[in-house]
Amino acid sequence: QVQLVESGGGLVQAGGPLRLSCEASGRTPGSDAVGWVRQGPGKERGVVAAISRGGSVTDFQDTAKGLFTISRDSAKNTVFLQMNSLKPADSAVYYCAAAKVPWSPSVVRRQTTYGYWGQGTQVTVSS
């Protein structure tokens, strides 16, 4: 009923920036949290950042704090992930995901929390 579409991925040199976008269409889930989840080669999926419905609360992986920024434009039904100082270890497929749950850092950090998923966008960081 709701479709999430990621865009903005591509090839970037280490240290460079990249901005990902997630646009929602169809019936809104009225989610309490939207997260960015990444799946690197041979690695487990993990939530890199999350934002509350109103955009007033955010959470990040410790390694992303100060480097990544998540923001939301509710009027455009779009969530952004601004990534700076990218490293090859950041190479992954990045998924936008939404959840209808009360906000809690421990909950939004868990990828199993999310019930709505986009198809993902590939980010490749070269040395």
Coordinates of C-alpha atoms in Angstrom, one line a residue:
Q1 CA 0.0 0.0 0.0
V2 CA 3.0 2.3 0.5
Q3 CA 6.0 2.4 -1.8
L4 CA 9.4 3.6 -0.8
V5 CA 11.9 4.5 -3.6
E6 CA 15.5 5.2 -2.9
S7 CA 17.8 7.3 -5.1
G8 CA 21.1 9.0 -5.1
G9 CA 23.4 6.0 -4.9
G10 CA 26.5 5.6 -7.0
L11 CA 30.3 5.6 -7.1
V12 CA 32.1 8.0 -4.9
Q13 CA 35.8 8.4 -3.8
A14 CA 36.7 7.9 -0.2
G15 CA 36.3 11.0 1.8
G16 CA 33.6 12.4 -0.5
P17 CA 29.9 13.1 0.2
L18 CA 26.8 11.6 -1.1
R19 CA 23.1 12.3 -0.5
L20 CA 20.4 9.6 -0.6
S21 CA 16.7 10.3 -1.0
C22 CA 13.7 8.2 -0.1
E23 CA 10.3 9.2 -1.6
A24 CA 7.1 7.6 -0.3
S25 CA 4.0 7.2 -2.5
G26 CA 0.7 5.5 -2.1
R27 CA -1.0 5.3 1.3
T28 CA 1.1 6.7 4.0
P29 CA 1.9 4.2 6.8
G30 CA 1.8 7.0 9.3
S31 CA 5.1 5.7 10.5
D32 CA 6.7 6.7 13.8
A33 CA 10.2 6.2 12.5
V34 CA 12.0 6.0 9.1
G35 CA 15.3 4.4 9.0
W36 CA 18.2 3.9 6.6
V37 CA 19.4 0.3 6.6
R38 CA 22.5 -0.9 4.8
Q39 CA 23.7 -4.3 3.7
G40 CA 27.4 -4.5 2.8
P41 CA 29.0 -7.4 1.0
G42 CA 29.2 -10.4 3.4
K43 CA 27.9 -8.3 6.3
E44 CA 24.8 -8.2 8.4
R45 CA 22.2 -5.6 7.7
G46 CA 22.3 -2.7 10.1
V47 CA 20.4 0.5 10.8
V48 CA 22.7 3.4 10.1
A49 CA 20.2 6.3 10.9
A50 CA 16.6 6.9 11.9
I51 CA 14.3 9.8 12.2
S52 CA 11.0 10.3 13.9
R53 CA 7.7 11.1 12.2
G54 CA 8.0 14.8 12.8
G55 CA 11.7 14.9 12.2
S56 CA 12.4 16.2 15.7
V57 CA 14.3 13.2 16.9
T58 CA 17.1 11.4 15.2
D59 CA 19.5 8.5 16.0
F60 CA 22.7 7.2 14.4
Q61 CA 25.1 4.4 14.6
D62 CA 28.1 5.5 16.7
T63 CA 30.3 5.3 13.7
A64 CA 28.0 7.6 11.7
K65 CA 27.6 10.3 14.4
G66 CA 29.0 13.6 13.2
L67 CA 29.4 12.2 9.6
F68 CA 25.9 11.3 8.5
T69 CA 22.8 13.5 8.7
I70 CA 19.3 12.3 8.4
S71 CA 16.5 14.8 7.6
R72 CA 12.9 14.9 6.5
D73 CA 10.7 17.0 4.2
S74 CA 7.2 16.0 5.2
A75 CA 5.6 18.1 2.5
K76 CA 7.4 16.1 -0.2
N77 CA 7.2 12.8 1.7
T78 CA 10.9 12.5 1.4
V79 CA 13.7 11.5 3.8
F80 CA 17.3 12.2 3.1
L81 CA 20.6 10.7 4.3
Q82 CA 23.5 13.0 3.8
M83 CA 26.7 11.0 4.1
N84 CA 30.1 12.7 4.5
S85 CA 33.7 11.4 4.8
L86 CA 32.7 8.2 3.2
K87 CA 34.9 5.1 3.6
P88 CA 35.2 1.9 1.5
A89 CA 33.6 0.2 4.5
D90 CA 30.5 2.2 3.9
S91 CA 29.9 0.5 0.5
A92 CA 26.6 -1.2 0.7
V93 CA 23.1 -1.3 -0.6
Y94 CA 21.1 1.3 1.3
Y95 CA 17.5 0.7 2.0
C96 CA 14.8 3.1 3.2
A97 CA 12.5 1.5 5.7
A98 CA 9.5 2.7 7.7
A99 CA 8.0 1.5 11.0
K100 CA 4.8 2.1 13.0
V101 CA 6.2 2.0 16.5
P102 CA 6.7 4.3 19.4
W103 CA 10.0 6.0 19.2
S104 CA 12.8 4.4 21.1
P105 CA 16.5 4.3 20.2
S106 CA 16.7 0.6 21.0
V107 CA 13.8 -0.1 18.8
V108 CA 14.7 2.0 15.8
R109 CA 18.2 0.6 15.8
R110 CA 16.8 -2.8 15.2
Q111 CA 16.2 -3.6 11.5
T112 CA 13.6 -6.1 12.3
T113 CA 11.5 -3.2 13.5
Y114 CA 10.7 -2.0 10.0
G115 CA 7.7 -3.3 8.1
Y116 CA 8.0 -1.2 4.9
W117 CA 11.0 -1.4 2.7
G118 CA 12.3 0.2 -0.5
Q119 CA 14.3 -1.7 -3.1
G120 CA 17.6 -0.2 -2.1
T121 CA 20.2 1.9 -3.8
Q122 CA 23.8 0.9 -4.3
V123 CA 26.6 3.0 -2.8
T124 CA 30.2 2.1 -3.7
V125 CA 33.1 4.0 -2.1
S126 CA 36.5 3.6 -3.8
S127 CA 39.9 4.0 -2.2

